[in-house]
Structure formats: C-alpha cells, structure tokens
mmCIF file of C-alpha atoms in Angstrom:
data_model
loop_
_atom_site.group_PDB
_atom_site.id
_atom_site.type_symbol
_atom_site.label_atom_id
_atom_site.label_comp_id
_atom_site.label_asym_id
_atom_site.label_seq_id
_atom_site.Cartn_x
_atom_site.Cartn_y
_atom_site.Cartn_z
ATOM 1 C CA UNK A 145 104.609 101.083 90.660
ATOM 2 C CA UNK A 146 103.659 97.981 92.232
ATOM 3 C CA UNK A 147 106.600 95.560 93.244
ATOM 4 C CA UNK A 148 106.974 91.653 92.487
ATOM 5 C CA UNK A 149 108.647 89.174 95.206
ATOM 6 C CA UNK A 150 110.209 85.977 94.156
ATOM 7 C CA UNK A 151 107.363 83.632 93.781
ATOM 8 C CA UNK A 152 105.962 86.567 91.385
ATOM 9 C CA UNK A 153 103.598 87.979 93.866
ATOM 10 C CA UNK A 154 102.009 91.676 93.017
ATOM 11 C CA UNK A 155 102.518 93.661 96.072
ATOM 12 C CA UNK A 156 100.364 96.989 95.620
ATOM 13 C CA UNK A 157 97.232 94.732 94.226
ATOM 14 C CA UNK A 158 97.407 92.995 96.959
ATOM 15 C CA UNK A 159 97.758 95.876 99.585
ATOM 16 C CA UNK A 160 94.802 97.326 97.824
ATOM 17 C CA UNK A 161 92.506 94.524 97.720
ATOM 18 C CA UNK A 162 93.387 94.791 101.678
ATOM 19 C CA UNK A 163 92.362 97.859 102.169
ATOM 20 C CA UNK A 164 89.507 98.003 99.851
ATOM 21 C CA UNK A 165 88.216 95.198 101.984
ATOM 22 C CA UNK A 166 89.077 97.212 105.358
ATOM 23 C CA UNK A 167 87.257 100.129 103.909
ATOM 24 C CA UNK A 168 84.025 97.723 103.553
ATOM 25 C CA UNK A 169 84.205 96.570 107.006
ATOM 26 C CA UNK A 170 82.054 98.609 108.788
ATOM 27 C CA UNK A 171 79.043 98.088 106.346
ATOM 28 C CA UNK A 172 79.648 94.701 105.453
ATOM 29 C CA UNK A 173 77.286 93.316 107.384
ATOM 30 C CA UNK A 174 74.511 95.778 105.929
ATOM 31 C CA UNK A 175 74.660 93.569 102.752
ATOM 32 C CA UNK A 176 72.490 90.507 101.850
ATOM 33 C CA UNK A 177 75.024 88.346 100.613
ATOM 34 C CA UNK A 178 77.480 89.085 103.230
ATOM 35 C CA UNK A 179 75.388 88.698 106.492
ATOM 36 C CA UNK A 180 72.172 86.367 107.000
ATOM 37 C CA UNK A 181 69.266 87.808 107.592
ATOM 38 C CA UNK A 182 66.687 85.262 107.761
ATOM 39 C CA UNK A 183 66.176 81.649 109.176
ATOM 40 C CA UNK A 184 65.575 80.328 105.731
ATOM 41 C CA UNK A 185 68.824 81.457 104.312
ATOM 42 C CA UNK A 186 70.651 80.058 107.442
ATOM 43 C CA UNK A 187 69.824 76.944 106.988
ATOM 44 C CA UNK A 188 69.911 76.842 103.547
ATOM 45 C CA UNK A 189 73.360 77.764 104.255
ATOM 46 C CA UNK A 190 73.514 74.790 106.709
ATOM 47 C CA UNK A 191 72.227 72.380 104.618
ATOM 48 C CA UNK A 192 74.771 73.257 101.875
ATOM 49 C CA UNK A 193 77.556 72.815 104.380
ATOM 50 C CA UNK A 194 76.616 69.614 105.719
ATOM 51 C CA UNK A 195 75.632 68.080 101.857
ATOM 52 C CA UNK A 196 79.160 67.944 101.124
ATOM 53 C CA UNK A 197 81.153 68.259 104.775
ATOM 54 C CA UNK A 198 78.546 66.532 107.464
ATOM 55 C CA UNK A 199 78.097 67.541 110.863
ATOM 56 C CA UNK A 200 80.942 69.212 112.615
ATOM 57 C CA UNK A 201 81.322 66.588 115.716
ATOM 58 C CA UNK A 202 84.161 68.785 117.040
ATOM 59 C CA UNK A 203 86.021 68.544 113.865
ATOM 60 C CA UNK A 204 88.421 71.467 113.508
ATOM 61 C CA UNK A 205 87.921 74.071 110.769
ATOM 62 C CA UNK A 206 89.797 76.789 109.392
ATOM 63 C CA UNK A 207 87.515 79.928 107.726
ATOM 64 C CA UNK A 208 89.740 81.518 105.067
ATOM 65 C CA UNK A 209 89.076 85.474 104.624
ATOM 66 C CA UNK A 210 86.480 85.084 106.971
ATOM 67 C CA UNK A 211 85.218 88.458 107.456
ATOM 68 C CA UNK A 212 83.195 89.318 109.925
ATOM 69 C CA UNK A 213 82.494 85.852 110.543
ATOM 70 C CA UNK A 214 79.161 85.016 108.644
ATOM 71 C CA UNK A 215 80.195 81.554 107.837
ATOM 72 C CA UNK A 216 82.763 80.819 110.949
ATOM 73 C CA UNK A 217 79.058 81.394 112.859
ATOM 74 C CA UNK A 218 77.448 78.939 110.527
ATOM 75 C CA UNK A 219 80.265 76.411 110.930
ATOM 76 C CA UNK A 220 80.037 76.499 114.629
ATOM 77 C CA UNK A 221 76.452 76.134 114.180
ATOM 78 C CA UNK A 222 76.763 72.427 113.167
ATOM 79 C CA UNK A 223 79.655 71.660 115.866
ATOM 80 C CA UNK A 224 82.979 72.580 114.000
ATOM 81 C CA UNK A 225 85.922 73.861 116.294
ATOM 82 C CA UNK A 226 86.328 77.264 114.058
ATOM 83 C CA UNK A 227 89.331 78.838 113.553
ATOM 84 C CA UNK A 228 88.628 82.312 111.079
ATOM 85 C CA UNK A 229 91.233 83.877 109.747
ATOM 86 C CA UNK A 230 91.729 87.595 107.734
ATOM 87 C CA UNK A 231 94.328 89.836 106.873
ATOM 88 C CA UNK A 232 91.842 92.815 107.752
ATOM 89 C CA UNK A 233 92.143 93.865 111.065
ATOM 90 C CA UNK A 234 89.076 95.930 110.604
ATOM 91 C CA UNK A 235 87.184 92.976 109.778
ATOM 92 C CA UNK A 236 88.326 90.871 112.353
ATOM 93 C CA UNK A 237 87.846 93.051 115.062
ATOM 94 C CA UNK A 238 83.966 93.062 114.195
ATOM 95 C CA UNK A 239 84.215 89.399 113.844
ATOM 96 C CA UNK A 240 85.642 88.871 117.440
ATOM 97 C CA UNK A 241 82.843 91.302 118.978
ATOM 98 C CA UNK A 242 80.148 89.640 116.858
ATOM 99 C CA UNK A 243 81.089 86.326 118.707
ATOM 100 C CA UNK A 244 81.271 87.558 121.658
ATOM 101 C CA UNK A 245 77.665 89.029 121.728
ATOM 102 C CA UNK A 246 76.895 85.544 120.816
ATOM 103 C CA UNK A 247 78.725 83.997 123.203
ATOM 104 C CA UNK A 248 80.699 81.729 120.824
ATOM 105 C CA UNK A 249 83.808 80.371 121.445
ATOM 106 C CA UNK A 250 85.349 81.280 117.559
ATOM 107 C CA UNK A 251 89.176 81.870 117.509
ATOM 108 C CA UNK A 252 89.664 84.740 115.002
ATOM 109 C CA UNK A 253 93.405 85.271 113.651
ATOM 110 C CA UNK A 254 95.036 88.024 111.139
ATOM 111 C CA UNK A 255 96.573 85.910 108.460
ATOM 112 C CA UNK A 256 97.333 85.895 104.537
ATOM 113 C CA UNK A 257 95.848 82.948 102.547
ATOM 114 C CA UNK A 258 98.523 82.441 100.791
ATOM 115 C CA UNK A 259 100.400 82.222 103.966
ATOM 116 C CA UNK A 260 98.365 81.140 106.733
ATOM 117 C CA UNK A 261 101.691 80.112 109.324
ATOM 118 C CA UNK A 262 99.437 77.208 109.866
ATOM 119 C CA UNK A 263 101.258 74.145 110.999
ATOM 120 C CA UNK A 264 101.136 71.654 108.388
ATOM 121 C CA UNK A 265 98.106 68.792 108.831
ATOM 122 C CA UNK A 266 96.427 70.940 111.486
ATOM 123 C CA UNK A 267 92.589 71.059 109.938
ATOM 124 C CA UNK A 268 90.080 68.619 108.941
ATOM 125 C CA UNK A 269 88.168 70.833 107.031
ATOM 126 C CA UNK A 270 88.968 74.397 105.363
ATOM 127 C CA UNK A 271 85.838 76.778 103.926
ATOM 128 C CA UNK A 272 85.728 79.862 101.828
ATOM 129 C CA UNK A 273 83.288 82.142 100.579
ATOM 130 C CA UNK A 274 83.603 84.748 98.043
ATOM 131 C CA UNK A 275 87.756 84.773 98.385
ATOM 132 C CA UNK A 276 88.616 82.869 95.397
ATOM 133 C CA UNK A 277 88.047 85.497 92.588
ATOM 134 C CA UNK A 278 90.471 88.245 94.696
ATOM 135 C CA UNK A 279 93.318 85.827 94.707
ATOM 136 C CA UNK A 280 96.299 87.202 93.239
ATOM 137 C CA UNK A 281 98.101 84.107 93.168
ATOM 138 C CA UNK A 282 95.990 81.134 93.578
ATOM 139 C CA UNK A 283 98.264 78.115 92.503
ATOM 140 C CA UNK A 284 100.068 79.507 95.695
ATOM 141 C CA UNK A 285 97.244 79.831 97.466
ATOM 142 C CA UNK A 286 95.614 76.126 97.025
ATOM 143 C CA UNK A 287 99.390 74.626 98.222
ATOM 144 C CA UNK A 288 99.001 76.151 100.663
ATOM 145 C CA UNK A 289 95.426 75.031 101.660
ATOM 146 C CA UNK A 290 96.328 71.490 100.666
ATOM 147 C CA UNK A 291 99.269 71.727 103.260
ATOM 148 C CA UNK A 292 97.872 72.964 106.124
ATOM 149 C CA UNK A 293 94.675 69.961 105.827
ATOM 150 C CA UNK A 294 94.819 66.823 107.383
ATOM 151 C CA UNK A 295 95.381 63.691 105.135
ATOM 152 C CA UNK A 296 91.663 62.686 104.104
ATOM 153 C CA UNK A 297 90.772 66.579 105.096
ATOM 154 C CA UNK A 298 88.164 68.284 102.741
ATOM 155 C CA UNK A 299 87.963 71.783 101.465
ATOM 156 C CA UNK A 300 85.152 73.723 100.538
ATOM 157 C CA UNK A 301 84.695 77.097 98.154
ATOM 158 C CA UNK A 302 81.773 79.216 97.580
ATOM 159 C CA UNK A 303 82.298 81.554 94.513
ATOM 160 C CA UNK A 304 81.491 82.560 91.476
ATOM 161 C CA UNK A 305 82.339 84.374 88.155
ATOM 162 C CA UNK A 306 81.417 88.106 88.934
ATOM 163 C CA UNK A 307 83.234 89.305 84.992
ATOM 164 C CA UNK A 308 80.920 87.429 82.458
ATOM 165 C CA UNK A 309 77.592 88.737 82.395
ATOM 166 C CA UNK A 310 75.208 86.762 80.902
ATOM 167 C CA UNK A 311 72.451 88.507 78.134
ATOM 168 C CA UNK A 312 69.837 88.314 81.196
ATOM 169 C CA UNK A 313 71.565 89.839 83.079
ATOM 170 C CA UNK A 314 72.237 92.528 81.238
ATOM 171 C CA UNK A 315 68.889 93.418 80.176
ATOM 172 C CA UNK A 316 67.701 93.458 83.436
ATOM 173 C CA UNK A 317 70.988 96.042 84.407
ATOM 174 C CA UNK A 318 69.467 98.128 81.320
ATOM 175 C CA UNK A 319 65.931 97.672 82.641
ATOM 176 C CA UNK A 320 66.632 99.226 86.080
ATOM 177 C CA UNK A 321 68.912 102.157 84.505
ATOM 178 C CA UNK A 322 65.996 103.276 82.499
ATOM 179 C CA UNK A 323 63.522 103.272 85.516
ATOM 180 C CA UNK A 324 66.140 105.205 87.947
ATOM 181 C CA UNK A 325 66.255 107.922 85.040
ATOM 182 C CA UNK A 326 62.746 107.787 85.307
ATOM 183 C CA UNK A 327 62.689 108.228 88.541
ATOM 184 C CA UNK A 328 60.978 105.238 89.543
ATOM 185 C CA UNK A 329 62.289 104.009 92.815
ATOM 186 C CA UNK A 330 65.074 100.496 92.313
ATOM 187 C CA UNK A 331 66.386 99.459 95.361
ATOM 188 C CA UNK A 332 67.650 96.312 93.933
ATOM 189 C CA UNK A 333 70.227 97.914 91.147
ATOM 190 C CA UNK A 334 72.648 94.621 91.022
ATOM 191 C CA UNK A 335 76.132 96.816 91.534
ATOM 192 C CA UNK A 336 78.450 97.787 94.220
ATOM 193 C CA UNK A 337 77.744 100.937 96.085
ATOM 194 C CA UNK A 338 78.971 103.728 93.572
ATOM 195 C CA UNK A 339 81.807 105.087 96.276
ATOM 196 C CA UNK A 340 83.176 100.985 95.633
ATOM 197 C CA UNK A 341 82.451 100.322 92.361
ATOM 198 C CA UNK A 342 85.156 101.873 90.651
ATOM 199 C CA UNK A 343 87.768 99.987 92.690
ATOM 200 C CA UNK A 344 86.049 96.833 92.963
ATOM 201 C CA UNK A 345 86.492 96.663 88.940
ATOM 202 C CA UNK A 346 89.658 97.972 89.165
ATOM 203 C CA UNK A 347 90.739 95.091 91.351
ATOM 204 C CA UNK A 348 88.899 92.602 90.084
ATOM 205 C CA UNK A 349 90.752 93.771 86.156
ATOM 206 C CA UNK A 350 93.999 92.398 87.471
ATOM 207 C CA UNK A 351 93.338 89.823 90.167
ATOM 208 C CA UNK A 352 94.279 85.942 88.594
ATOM 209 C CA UNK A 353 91.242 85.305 88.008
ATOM 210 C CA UNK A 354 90.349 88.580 85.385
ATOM 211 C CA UNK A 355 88.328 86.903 83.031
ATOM 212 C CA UNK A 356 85.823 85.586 85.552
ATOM 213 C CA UNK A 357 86.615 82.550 87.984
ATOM 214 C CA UNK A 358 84.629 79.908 86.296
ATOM 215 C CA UNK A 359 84.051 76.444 88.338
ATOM 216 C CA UNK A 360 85.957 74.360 85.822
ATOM 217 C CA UNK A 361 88.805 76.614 85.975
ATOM 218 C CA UNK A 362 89.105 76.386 89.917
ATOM 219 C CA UNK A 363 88.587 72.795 89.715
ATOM 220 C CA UNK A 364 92.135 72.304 87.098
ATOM 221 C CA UNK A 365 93.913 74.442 89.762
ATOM 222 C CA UNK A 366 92.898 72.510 92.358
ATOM 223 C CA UNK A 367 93.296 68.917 90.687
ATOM 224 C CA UNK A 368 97.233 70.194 89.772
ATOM 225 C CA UNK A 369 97.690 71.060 93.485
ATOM 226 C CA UNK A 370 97.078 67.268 94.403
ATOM 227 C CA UNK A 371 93.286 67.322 95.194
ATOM 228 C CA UNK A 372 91.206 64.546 94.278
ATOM 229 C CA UNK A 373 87.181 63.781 94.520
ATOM 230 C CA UNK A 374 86.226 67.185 92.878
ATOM 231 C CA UNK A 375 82.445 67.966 92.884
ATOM 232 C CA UNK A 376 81.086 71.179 91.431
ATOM 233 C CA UNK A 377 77.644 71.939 92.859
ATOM 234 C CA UNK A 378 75.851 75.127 90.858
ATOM 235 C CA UNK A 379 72.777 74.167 92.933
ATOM 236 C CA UNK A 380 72.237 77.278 95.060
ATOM 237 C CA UNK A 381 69.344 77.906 94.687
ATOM 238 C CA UNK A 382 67.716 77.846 97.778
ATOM 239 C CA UNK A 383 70.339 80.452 99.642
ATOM 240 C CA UNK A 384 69.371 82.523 96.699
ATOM 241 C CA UNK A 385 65.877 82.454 97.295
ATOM 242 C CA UNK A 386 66.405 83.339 100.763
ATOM 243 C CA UNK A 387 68.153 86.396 99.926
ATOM 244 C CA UNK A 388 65.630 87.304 97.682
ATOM 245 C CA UNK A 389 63.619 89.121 99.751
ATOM 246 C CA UNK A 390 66.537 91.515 101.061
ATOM 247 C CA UNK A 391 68.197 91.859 97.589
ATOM 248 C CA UNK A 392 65.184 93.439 95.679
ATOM 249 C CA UNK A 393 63.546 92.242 92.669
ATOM 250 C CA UNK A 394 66.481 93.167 89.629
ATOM 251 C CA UNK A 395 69.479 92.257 92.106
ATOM 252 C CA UNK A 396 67.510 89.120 92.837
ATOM 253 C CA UNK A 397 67.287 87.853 89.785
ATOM 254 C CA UNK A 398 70.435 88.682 88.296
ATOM 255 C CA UNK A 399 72.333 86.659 91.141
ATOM 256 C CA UNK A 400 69.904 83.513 90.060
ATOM 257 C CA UNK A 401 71.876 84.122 86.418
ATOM 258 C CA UNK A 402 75.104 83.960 87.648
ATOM 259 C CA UNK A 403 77.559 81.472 87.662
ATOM 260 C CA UNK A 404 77.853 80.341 91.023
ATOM 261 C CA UNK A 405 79.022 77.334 92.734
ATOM 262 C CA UNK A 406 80.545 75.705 94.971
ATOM 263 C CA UNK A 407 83.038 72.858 95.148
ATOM 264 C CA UNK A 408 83.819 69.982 96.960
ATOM 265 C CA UNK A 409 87.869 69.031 96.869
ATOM 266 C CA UNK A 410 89.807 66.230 99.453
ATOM 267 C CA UNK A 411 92.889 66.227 100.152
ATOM 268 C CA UNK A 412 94.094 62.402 99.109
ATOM 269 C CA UNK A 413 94.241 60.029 102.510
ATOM 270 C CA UNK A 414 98.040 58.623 102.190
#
C-alpha cells in the first residue's frame, strides 16, 4: 500500500519511478533519444537551446533529472555554469564520470524536483528533458522551479505526450508486429525494451500526467504557478531527423507523429 504525506504526495510511485530509473542507468546511454550520437543531432540540440535561452555567457543553470548528463553536456557546450541534479544515484554517478572523461567542470547533485534544497533566486535558467510526464505532483513541482529562478530567469521543458497514440502511429506499431512474426528482421520496433515495458506503463498509468502530458496542459500549470511569456514550440524536427538514423525506420517515424514540444516559460522580472 503506498502512503500519502501532507501535501498529498504518493510515496511508493514515487520510490518506483526511482528505481525504475536506477535500473535504466547502466544502458541509458545505449538509447538514441537519451544520448547523442551524431554531430547533427548535437547541434540541432544546440540550436534549440539557444532559439529560446541564447548563449550561456557564464549564466548559471540548473539540469532537472538530469541523468547521465546528455543535456548538462549540451548546456555547458554554449557557456552555461551547469548545475545537474537527480535523485538516482546510479545515474549520477555515470554522469560525474562522463564529465570527467570530458574534462568538464559540471557539478552533479542527488536531489528531488519537487524539492531541490535550492536556495531561493539562485538560477538564471532551469532545463528539463523528458521529466515532466513522471511527475507525480507537478503543481508542486513548477513552485518549486519558479522559486528557486532568478527574477527575469527562464525555464525550459522538453517533453511530450507518450499515452495518446495517434492512428499513424499505430499502424506502423501493427506493421512491424506482423513482420517480426514473419520473421523479418525490425530493429526499430517503437517500445521500451520488453524487461521495461511493463513497468514503464505501469508508472506512467498513475503518474499526474496519465492521460498523456499534452503542451497546453503544461502550459495552464505553469501560467497558475506565476509564469508568464509562454511559448510552445512543436518544431523538432530537426533533432528528430538526427536520430533517425540510430532509431530505425518504424521507431523513426512514429517519434515524427508524436506530440512533442517544448516550452519556453519566464519567471516575471519584479
């Protein structure tokens, strides 16, 4: 039985999201969509970041559920003091070895989003990427964003609605069934690894965000917290094209269907 604290907070879904996320670590990077794995899709990746937040200039930066560190890497890339922060040590632990093979100078913290012990006003600029639609809570979880920004500080999501599946979509999911019964070789099945799979739905069933996290949604929640200047880009096309290559031709082309985004929210300069 899972327990509730006082600001209504589901315990046991959110110590398994935790460790279903630890139990991904060491493969993680194996996964186009997690890691880069070409020049083209890092600086398509650049480019998005500096359309809507500019060019680091030393500006500090906090990476929420950053992983193993894919996109503190990109943010130091373009001159962002990066601060990345997880609640998997597993995770982090790659994440501090990957920068140190680099030789980057990335702080790397374990921490709950929805309870970073930030000091308030400490960032000028907060990212995430792929955290939104595993938050339990996320009216807690955008307060607490909003407080830990500077006045005039920006935040920045990358996510997407992973529940509704488009008619595409599924055709081409029915598509590459029928040619793995066949035995025709489909190395671009768009699914979680099978020994995941079960538990990803699972979790994703009863995070906040159940019936898919759809941009206009996200946007309401973030407008109540107190952000202003909202933009919702669903142009991502060109780090999807990147991945192409790695994802196979059925994976590929379902992720070009989905309904992914990312938006663009500032906390108000008093």
């Amino acid at each position: 039985m899972s327990s509730i604290d006082g600001h209504g907070n589901n315990f046991a879904l959110r110590d398994e999201i935790k460790a279903y996320w630890s139990s991904r670590a060491a493969t993680f990077d194996l996964s186009p969509g997690h890691e880069i794995f070409s020049d083209e899709e890092r600086a398509a990746w650049h480019a998005l970041i500096l359309k809507h937040l500019g060019p680091g200039n030393g500006r500090v930066a906090l990476d929420l559920a950053c992983g193993t560190g894919v996109i503190s890497h990109l943010m130091d890339d373009l001159g962002f003091a990066v601060t990345g922060l997880d609640w998997s040590e597993t995770m982090l632990s790659l994440a501090r070895s990957k920068a140190i093979s680099r030789g980057r100078l990335i702080h790397f913290s374990m921490a709950d989003a929805e309870n970073t012990m930030e000091p308030d006003g400490t960032y000028d600029v907060i990212i995430t990427r792929h955290l939104v639609w595993t938050l339990v809570d996320p009216k807690a979880s955008f307060a607490e964003w909003f407080r830990v920004l500077k006045p005039g500080g920006k935040l920045l999501i990358v996510d997407g609605d992973y529940v509704n599946i488009s008619l595409g979509e599924k055709l081409l999911k029915k598509l590459a069934a029928l040619l793995e019964k066949a035995g025709i070789s489909n190395p671009g099945t768009p699914h979680a690894p099978g020994h995941s799979a079960s538990t990803h739905n699972s979790i994703l069933s009863r995070v906040y965000f159940s019936n898919g996290a759809r941009a206009d949604a996200v946007a309401t929640l973030l407008k109540d917290t107190g952000f202003q200047s909202l933009t919702v880009d669903a142009n991502l096309k060109k780090i999807h094209k990147a991945q192409a290559k790695d994802l196979g031709f059925f994976k590929a082309t379902a992720r070009g269907l989905q309904h992914r985004y990312a938006i663009l929210a500032t906390k108000p300069d008093v």
